[in-house]
């Protein structure tokens, strides 16, 4: 088994490819107004969740998008109850052999403030550099809107340094953004 077919590892979290049974949890998570503000693909019902899940699988099969469900025990790391979907982390590879790729993530409202995003992003980062080092990957970029101060903090905690302000490009990117990067 190659590193690219394995899942990232993060302290106190389980990262795995999304599954069809995650659809209901996705719909519930996407009810959060803050999450909807910072994401571009709506997931308002089970049909939209199924389309979202299919897009993740197509991206993985094409080697262009590696999206992972982030699960944590209910009630925190020592909760001892079944795991719940608390976040998503993704590696977006534009072209095989490119020296840079993009990472992204979102966190469910109930999981914010628990350190989930930095831990999951750190696990994804280590995995990406290990999985694609032989393919020339040496830099990961993280982009977020300027009004997303929480994403700035997550980027810094995971070792992504602020690089520049990216100007808005409507309609897809209506606000300026921040570019953070981390090198292998």
PDB file of C-alpha atoms in Angstrom:
ATOM      1  CA  UNK A   1       0.000   0.000   0.000  1.00  0.00           C
ATOM      2  CA  UNK A   2       1.428   3.403  -0.963  1.00  0.00           C
ATOM      3  CA  UNK A   3       1.302   6.410   1.310  1.00  0.00           C
ATOM      4  CA  UNK A   4      -1.188   8.105  -1.060  1.00  0.00           C
ATOM      5  CA  UNK A   5      -3.695   5.278  -0.496  1.00  0.00           C
ATOM      6  CA  UNK A   6      -3.401   5.569   3.286  1.00  0.00           C
ATOM      7  CA  UNK A   7      -5.181   8.163   5.412  1.00  0.00           C
ATOM      8  CA  UNK A   8      -3.470  10.955   7.347  1.00  0.00           C
ATOM      9  CA  UNK A   9      -2.945  10.562  11.076  1.00  0.00           C
ATOM     10  CA  UNK A  10      -3.792  13.307  13.581  1.00  0.00           C
ATOM     11  CA  UNK A  11      -3.679  13.270  17.371  1.00  0.00           C
ATOM     12  CA  UNK A  12      -7.028  12.293  18.909  1.00  0.00           C
ATOM     13  CA  UNK A  13      -8.787  12.239  15.521  1.00  0.00           C
ATOM     14  CA  UNK A  14      -9.646   9.708  12.859  1.00  0.00           C
ATOM     15  CA  UNK A  15      -9.147  10.853   9.258  1.00  0.00           C
ATOM     16  CA  UNK A  16     -10.635   8.703   6.505  1.00  0.00           C
ATOM     17  CA  UNK A  17     -12.142   9.137   3.042  1.00  0.00           C
ATOM     18  CA  UNK A  18     -15.768  10.235   3.105  1.00  0.00           C
ATOM     19  CA  UNK A  19     -18.441   7.537   2.835  1.00  0.00           C
ATOM     20  CA  UNK A  20     -22.044   7.548   1.653  1.00  0.00           C
ATOM     21  CA  UNK A  21     -23.211   7.182   5.257  1.00  0.00           C
ATOM     22  CA  UNK A  22     -21.722  10.634   6.003  1.00  0.00           C
ATOM     23  CA  UNK A  23     -24.505  12.327   3.993  1.00  0.00           C
ATOM     24  CA  UNK A  24     -26.879  13.027   6.899  1.00  0.00           C
ATOM     25  CA  UNK A  25     -24.078  14.444   9.049  1.00  0.00           C
ATOM     26  CA  UNK A  26     -22.999  16.710   6.178  1.00  0.00           C
ATOM     27  CA  UNK A  27     -26.506  18.128   5.847  1.00  0.00           C
ATOM     28  CA  UNK A  28     -26.623  18.832   9.587  1.00  0.00           C
ATOM     29  CA  UNK A  29     -23.151  20.434   9.630  1.00  0.00           C
ATOM     30  CA  UNK A  30     -23.963  22.648   6.641  1.00  0.00           C
ATOM     31  CA  UNK A  31     -26.920  24.178   8.491  1.00  0.00           C
ATOM     32  CA  UNK A  32     -24.313  26.380  10.197  1.00  0.00           C
ATOM     33  CA  UNK A  33     -24.455  29.896   8.747  1.00  0.00           C
ATOM     34  CA  UNK A  34     -20.742  30.516   9.376  1.00  0.00           C
ATOM     35  CA  UNK A  35     -19.740  27.401   7.455  1.00  0.00           C
ATOM     36  CA  UNK A  36     -22.012  28.311   4.548  1.00  0.00           C
ATOM     37  CA  UNK A  37     -20.480  31.811   4.455  1.00  0.00           C
ATOM     38  CA  UNK A  38     -16.973  30.429   3.922  1.00  0.00           C
ATOM     39  CA  UNK A  39     -17.725  27.502   1.592  1.00  0.00           C
ATOM     40  CA  UNK A  40     -18.834  27.574  -2.031  1.00  0.00           C
ATOM     41  CA  UNK A  41     -20.760  24.308  -2.429  1.00  0.00           C
ATOM     42  CA  UNK A  42     -24.136  24.137  -0.688  1.00  0.00           C
ATOM     43  CA  UNK A  43     -25.222  20.967   1.080  1.00  0.00           C
ATOM     44  CA  UNK A  44     -28.816  21.671   2.101  1.00  0.00           C
ATOM     45  CA  UNK A  45     -30.336  18.212   1.655  1.00  0.00           C
ATOM     46  CA  UNK A  46     -29.444  14.561   1.096  1.00  0.00           C
ATOM     47  CA  UNK A  47     -29.364  14.965  -2.707  1.00  0.00           C
ATOM     48  CA  UNK A  48     -26.818  17.779  -2.457  1.00  0.00           C
ATOM     49  CA  UNK A  49     -24.840  15.753   0.093  1.00  0.00           C
ATOM     50  CA  UNK A  50     -24.772  12.804  -2.316  1.00  0.00           C
ATOM     51  CA  UNK A  51     -23.500  15.081  -5.109  1.00  0.00           C
ATOM     52  CA  UNK A  52     -20.847  16.509  -2.778  1.00  0.00           C
ATOM     53  CA  UNK A  53     -19.721  13.011  -1.777  1.00  0.00           C
ATOM     54  CA  UNK A  54     -19.613  11.918  -5.434  1.00  0.00           C
ATOM     55  CA  UNK A  55     -17.436  14.936  -6.274  1.00  0.00           C
ATOM     56  CA  UNK A  56     -14.993  13.948  -3.518  1.00  0.00           C
ATOM     57  CA  UNK A  57     -14.787  10.395  -4.880  1.00  0.00           C
ATOM     58  CA  UNK A  58     -14.307  11.590  -8.470  1.00  0.00           C
ATOM     59  CA  UNK A  59     -11.519  13.902  -7.324  1.00  0.00           C
ATOM     60  CA  UNK A  60      -9.792  11.080  -5.451  1.00  0.00           C
ATOM     61  CA  UNK A  61     -10.101   8.703  -8.422  1.00  0.00           C
ATOM     62  CA  UNK A  62      -8.601  11.361 -10.713  1.00  0.00           C
ATOM     63  CA  UNK A  63      -5.742  12.018  -8.256  1.00  0.00           C
ATOM     64  CA  UNK A  64      -6.732  15.685  -8.035  1.00  0.00           C
ATOM     65  CA  UNK A  65      -8.566  15.969  -4.712  1.00  0.00           C
ATOM     66  CA  UNK A  66      -7.983  13.997  -1.535  1.00  0.00           C
ATOM     67  CA  UNK A  67     -10.778  14.875   0.884  1.00  0.00           C
ATOM     68  CA  UNK A  68     -10.899  13.322   4.351  1.00  0.00           C
ATOM     69  CA  UNK A  69     -13.671  13.150   6.903  1.00  0.00           C
ATOM     70  CA  UNK A  70     -12.346  14.093  10.331  1.00  0.00           C
ATOM     71  CA  UNK A  71     -14.001  12.226  13.176  1.00  0.00           C
ATOM     72  CA  UNK A  72     -13.644  12.713  16.927  1.00  0.00           C
ATOM     73  CA  UNK A  73     -15.177  10.913  19.906  1.00  0.00           C
ATOM     74  CA  UNK A  74     -18.373  12.600  21.100  1.00  0.00           C
ATOM     75  CA  UNK A  75     -17.723  14.645  24.201  1.00  0.00           C
ATOM     76  CA  UNK A  76     -14.071  15.320  23.367  1.00  0.00           C
ATOM     77  CA  UNK A  77     -10.968  13.132  23.104  1.00  0.00           C
ATOM     78  CA  UNK A  78     -11.762  11.103  26.227  1.00  0.00           C
ATOM     79  CA  UNK A  79     -15.504  10.933  25.596  1.00  0.00           C
ATOM     80  CA  UNK A  80     -15.480   7.194  24.983  1.00  0.00           C
ATOM     81  CA  UNK A  81     -18.623   7.430  22.846  1.00  0.00           C
ATOM     82  CA  UNK A  82     -18.886   6.783  19.092  1.00  0.00           C
ATOM     83  CA  UNK A  83     -17.038   9.154  16.774  1.00  0.00           C
ATOM     84  CA  UNK A  84     -18.829  12.030  15.046  1.00  0.00           C
ATOM     85  CA  UNK A  85     -17.968  13.921  11.880  1.00  0.00           C
ATOM     86  CA  UNK A  86     -16.383  17.180  13.062  1.00  0.00           C
ATOM     87  CA  UNK A  87     -14.380  18.485  10.095  1.00  0.00           C
ATOM     88  CA  UNK A  88     -13.089  18.044   6.582  1.00  0.00           C
ATOM     89  CA  UNK A  89      -9.527  18.457   5.308  1.00  0.00           C
ATOM     90  CA  UNK A  90      -8.617  18.343   1.645  1.00  0.00           C
ATOM     91  CA  UNK A  91      -5.533  18.325  -0.552  1.00  0.00           C
ATOM     92  CA  UNK A  92      -6.175  19.793  -4.013  1.00  0.00           C
ATOM     93  CA  UNK A  93      -3.577  18.862  -6.623  1.00  0.00           C
ATOM     94  CA  UNK A  94      -3.883  20.777  -9.864  1.00  0.00           C
ATOM     95  CA  UNK A  95      -1.396  18.781 -11.888  1.00  0.00           C
ATOM     96  CA  UNK A  96       0.653  15.685 -11.081  1.00  0.00           C
ATOM     97  CA  UNK A  97       4.279  16.627 -10.645  1.00  0.00           C
ATOM     98  CA  UNK A  98       3.526  20.240  -9.739  1.00  0.00           C
ATOM     99  CA  UNK A  99       5.708  21.566  -6.915  1.00  0.00           C
ATOM    100  CA  UNK A 100       2.726  23.113  -5.083  1.00  0.00           C
ATOM    101  CA  UNK A 101      -0.775  22.055  -4.075  1.00  0.00           C
ATOM    102  CA  UNK A 102      -3.564  23.644  -2.063  1.00  0.00           C
ATOM    103  CA  UNK A 103      -5.051  22.540   1.242  1.00  0.00           C
ATOM    104  CA  UNK A 104      -8.410  23.451   2.686  1.00  0.00           C
ATOM    105  CA  UNK A 105     -10.674  22.553   5.558  1.00  0.00           C
ATOM    106  CA  UNK A 106     -13.854  23.318   7.414  1.00  0.00           C
ATOM    107  CA  UNK A 107     -14.900  22.583  10.974  1.00  0.00           C
ATOM    108  CA  UNK A 108     -18.384  21.816  12.283  1.00  0.00           C
ATOM    109  CA  UNK A 109     -19.729  24.474  14.653  1.00  0.00           C
ATOM    110  CA  UNK A 110     -19.810  22.087  17.625  1.00  0.00           C
ATOM    111  CA  UNK A 111     -16.116  21.254  17.167  1.00  0.00           C
ATOM    112  CA  UNK A 112     -14.738  24.793  16.925  1.00  0.00           C
ATOM    113  CA  UNK A 113     -12.378  25.834  19.693  1.00  0.00           C
ATOM    114  CA  UNK A 114     -11.276  22.243  20.396  1.00  0.00           C
ATOM    115  CA  UNK A 115      -8.103  22.330  18.273  1.00  0.00           C
ATOM    116  CA  UNK A 116      -9.609  20.037  15.645  1.00  0.00           C
ATOM    117  CA  UNK A 117      -8.683  22.100  12.573  1.00  0.00           C
ATOM    118  CA  UNK A 118      -4.976  22.622  13.404  1.00  0.00           C
ATOM    119  CA  UNK A 119      -4.505  18.952  14.344  1.00  0.00           C
ATOM    120  CA  UNK A 120      -6.300  17.686  11.240  1.00  0.00           C
ATOM    121  CA  UNK A 121      -4.447  20.155   8.993  1.00  0.00           C
ATOM    122  CA  UNK A 122      -1.102  19.131  10.500  1.00  0.00           C
ATOM    123  CA  UNK A 123      -1.922  15.460   9.842  1.00  0.00           C
ATOM    124  CA  UNK A 124      -2.945  16.223   6.249  1.00  0.00           C
ATOM    125  CA  UNK A 125       0.217  18.285   5.733  1.00  0.00           C
ATOM    126  CA  UNK A 126       2.557  15.518   6.940  1.00  0.00           C
ATOM    127  CA  UNK A 127       0.645  12.978   4.844  1.00  0.00           C
ATOM    128  CA  UNK A 128       0.724  15.136   1.685  1.00  0.00           C
ATOM    129  CA  UNK A 129       4.459  15.762   1.858  1.00  0.00           C
ATOM    130  CA  UNK A 130       5.136  12.058   2.467  1.00  0.00           C
ATOM    131  CA  UNK A 131       2.681  10.828  -0.159  1.00  0.00           C
ATOM    132  CA  UNK A 132       3.767  13.150  -2.951  1.00  0.00           C
ATOM    133  CA  UNK A 133       7.433  13.906  -2.229  1.00  0.00           C
ATOM    134  CA  UNK A 134       8.600  11.623  -5.041  1.00  0.00           C
ATOM    135  CA  UNK A 135       6.198  13.453  -7.355  1.00  0.00           C
ATOM    136  CA  UNK A 136       7.904  16.781  -6.600  1.00  0.00           C
ATOM    137  CA  UNK A 137       5.531  18.307  -4.010  1.00  0.00           C
ATOM    138  CA  UNK A 138       7.498  20.844  -1.959  1.00  0.00           C
ATOM    139  CA  UNK A 139       4.922  23.513  -0.996  1.00  0.00           C
ATOM    140  CA  UNK A 140       1.364  23.618   0.264  1.00  0.00           C
ATOM    141  CA  UNK A 141      -0.782  26.738   0.010  1.00  0.00           C
ATOM    142  CA  UNK A 142      -3.756  27.610   2.185  1.00  0.00           C
ATOM    143  CA  UNK A 143      -6.159  30.338   1.035  1.00  0.00           C
ATOM    144  CA  UNK A 144      -8.969  31.970   2.972  1.00  0.00           C
ATOM    145  CA  UNK A 145     -11.077  35.119   2.896  1.00  0.00           C
ATOM    146  CA  UNK A 146      -9.691  38.106   4.810  1.00  0.00           C
ATOM    147  CA  UNK A 147     -12.766  38.124   7.043  1.00  0.00           C
ATOM    148  CA  UNK A 148     -11.989  34.618   8.311  1.00  0.00           C
ATOM    149  CA  UNK A 149      -9.729  35.382  11.280  1.00  0.00           C
ATOM    150  CA  UNK A 150     -10.173  31.844  12.637  1.00  0.00           C
ATOM    151  CA  UNK A 151      -8.574  30.412   9.487  1.00  0.00           C
ATOM    152  CA  UNK A 152      -5.590  32.725   9.966  1.00  0.00           C
ATOM    153  CA  UNK A 153      -5.120  31.306  13.471  1.00  0.00           C
ATOM    154  CA  UNK A 154      -5.466  27.705  12.231  1.00  0.00           C
ATOM    155  CA  UNK A 155      -2.915  28.329   9.469  1.00  0.00           C
ATOM    156  CA  UNK A 156      -0.409  29.789  11.928  1.00  0.00           C
ATOM    157  CA  UNK A 157      -0.909  26.965  14.443  1.00  0.00           C
ATOM    158  CA  UNK A 158      -0.253  24.420  11.676  1.00  0.00           C
ATOM    159  CA  UNK A 159       2.946  26.167  10.552  1.00  0.00           C
ATOM    160  CA  UNK A 160       1.566  27.909   7.460  1.00  0.00           C
ATOM    161  CA  UNK A 161       3.149  31.348   7.155  1.00  0.00           C
ATOM    162  CA  UNK A 162       1.270  34.339   5.853  1.00  0.00           C
ATOM    163  CA  UNK A 163       2.538  35.256   2.398  1.00  0.00           C
ATOM    164  CA  UNK A 164       0.326  37.842   0.782  1.00  0.00           C
ATOM    165  CA  UNK A 165      -3.102  39.355   0.282  1.00  0.00           C
ATOM    166  CA  UNK A 166      -4.886  38.077  -2.807  1.00  0.00           C
ATOM    167  CA  UNK A 167      -7.207  40.537  -4.481  1.00  0.00           C
ATOM    168  CA  UNK A 168     -10.863  39.652  -4.901  1.00  0.00           C
ATOM    169  CA  UNK A 169     -11.911  38.046  -8.175  1.00  0.00           C
ATOM    170  CA  UNK A 170     -15.690  38.160  -8.497  1.00  0.00           C
ATOM    171  CA  UNK A 171     -17.911  36.272  -8.704  1.00  0.00           C
ATOM    172  CA  UNK A 172     -16.059  33.211  -7.388  1.00  0.00           C
ATOM    173  CA  UNK A 173     -13.943  35.111  -4.846  1.00  0.00           C
ATOM    174  CA  UNK A 174     -15.887  38.260  -3.915  1.00  0.00           C
ATOM    175  CA  UNK A 175     -13.527  39.295  -1.074  1.00  0.00           C
ATOM    176  CA  UNK A 176      -9.783  39.680  -0.779  1.00  0.00           C
ATOM    177  CA  UNK A 177      -8.021  36.631   0.594  1.00  0.00           C
ATOM    178  CA  UNK A 178      -4.915  35.581   2.452  1.00  0.00           C
ATOM    179  CA  UNK A 179      -2.312  33.204   1.102  1.00  0.00           C
ATOM    180  CA  UNK A 180      -0.428  31.111   3.664  1.00  0.00           C
ATOM    181  CA  UNK A 181       2.220  28.551   2.674  1.00  0.00           C
ATOM    182  CA  UNK A 182       4.277  25.762   4.184  1.00  0.00           C
ATOM    183  CA  UNK A 183       7.302  24.098   2.642  1.00  0.00           C
ATOM    184  CA  UNK A 184       8.353  20.478   2.957  1.00  0.00           C
TER     185      UNK A 184
END
